[in-house]
Amino acid sequence: SQVKVLSSQQRRADLRTEEEHTRHKEERRRRLKQLYKQDWDGWCAQVAEAVAPLSKAKLQQRVAELQEAREKERSKAAKAAYERQELAANDEVRIWTAQARMEEMVTRWESDQQAKQTKAQAELEAEQAFYRTWSSKVPVPVEPSNEARGEQAATLREELSTEWAGSIVDRRLRQRSEQLEQQKFLAQWGAFQSTQEQEEAAGEEVTQARERMYIWRDEAATDGDEEPEEEPAFVQAKLTLELDFDKVA
């Protein structure tokens, strides 16, 4: 409740402050209007007082000054118009000059093209005249007779036959050399395969001999402490093993 009372009091105080502010603004505006009206009225009275005592001579002088100012403005306008006309004339002169230069360049280019065409035509005519002179001085080729043609044909056939026979011989020699190379390669490949087979067989024999030796040792170890005599099978196995090692080496 105290908060509500304080808020209502504050609101009333704000309203009073706002009303006073508005009243002060209105009062200030009204005073300014009065001052402006007084100043305007006073200025008008001062102007009337200043103009009233002017004599006729002063009025004429004022009119002359106004006329002079008007004449100056007219002269300025005329000068500006003259400057604009002069600028336009200068632009036209520049355009005419550019057109004349362009026409001169086109004429010069056309004359250069015509001179080039004339020079090319003269060179072509000189070349044709030289060719005509050269062809007139060169003797006309004589056609060979039938006998000469027959001899040329026979010589050509002989050369062709010799060349064909040589090509056949070369081809046969090349085929024979290829066959010999192939046979040599096959023989080397067969020898290599036989050597591989022999080495594989020797390796198998050595492996079998080792297996037999290991089996005999195991059996001898299980029989007792007596040292057994070497059996013929074991002796044969050792001999075979030594022979196999020599063969492999």
mmCIF file with all atom_site columns, C-alpha atoms in Angstrom, residues 99-113:
data_model
loop_
_atom_site.group_PDB
_atom_site.id
_atom_site.type_symbol
_atom_site.label_atom_id
_atom_site.label_alt_id
_atom_site.label_comp_id
_atom_site.label_asym_id
_atom_site.label_entity_id
_atom_site.label_seq_id
_atom_site.pdbx_PDB_ins_code
_atom_site.Cartn_x
_atom_site.Cartn_y
_atom_site.Cartn_z
_atom_site.occupancy
_atom_site.B_iso_or_equiv
_atom_site.pdbx_formal_charge
_atom_site.auth_seq_id
_atom_site.auth_comp_id
_atom_site.auth_asym_id
_atom_site.auth_atom_id
_atom_site.pdbx_PDB_model_num
ATOM 1  C CA . GLN A 1 99  ? 37.261 14.606 -90.948  1.00 0.00 ? 99  GLN A CA 1
ATOM 2  C CA . ALA A 1 100 ? 39.879 16.100 -93.280  1.00 0.00 ? 100 ALA A CA 1
ATOM 3  C CA . ARG A 1 101 ? 42.635 14.059 -91.589  1.00 0.00 ? 101 ARG A CA 1
ATOM 4  C CA . MET A 1 102 ? 40.540 10.899 -91.837  1.00 0.00 ? 102 MET A CA 1
ATOM 5  C CA . GLU A 1 103 ? 39.889 11.511 -95.534  1.00 0.00 ? 103 GLU A CA 1
ATOM 6  C CA . GLU A 1 104 ? 43.609 12.148 -96.074  1.00 0.00 ? 104 GLU A CA 1
ATOM 7  C CA . MET A 1 105 ? 44.510 8.885  -94.309  1.00 0.00 ? 105 MET A CA 1
ATOM 8  C CA . VAL A 1 106 ? 41.945 6.937  -96.358  1.00 0.00 ? 106 VAL A CA 1
ATOM 9  C CA . THR A 1 107 ? 43.257 8.469  -99.589  1.00 0.00 ? 107 THR A CA 1
ATOM 10 C CA . ARG A 1 108 ? 46.841 7.643  -98.633  1.00 0.00 ? 108 ARG A CA 1
ATOM 11 C CA . TRP A 1 109 ? 45.894 4.042  -97.746  1.00 0.00 ? 109 TRP A CA 1
ATOM 12 C CA . GLU A 1 110 ? 44.061 3.619  -101.048 1.00 0.00 ? 110 GLU A CA 1
ATOM 13 C CA . SER A 1 111 ? 47.063 4.991  -102.951 1.00 0.00 ? 111 SER A CA 1
ATOM 14 C CA . ASP A 1 112 ? 49.397 2.621  -101.060 1.00 0.00 ? 112 ASP A CA 1
ATOM 15 C CA . GLN A 1 113 ? 47.153 -0.349 -101.853 1.00 0.00 ? 113 GLN A CA 1
#
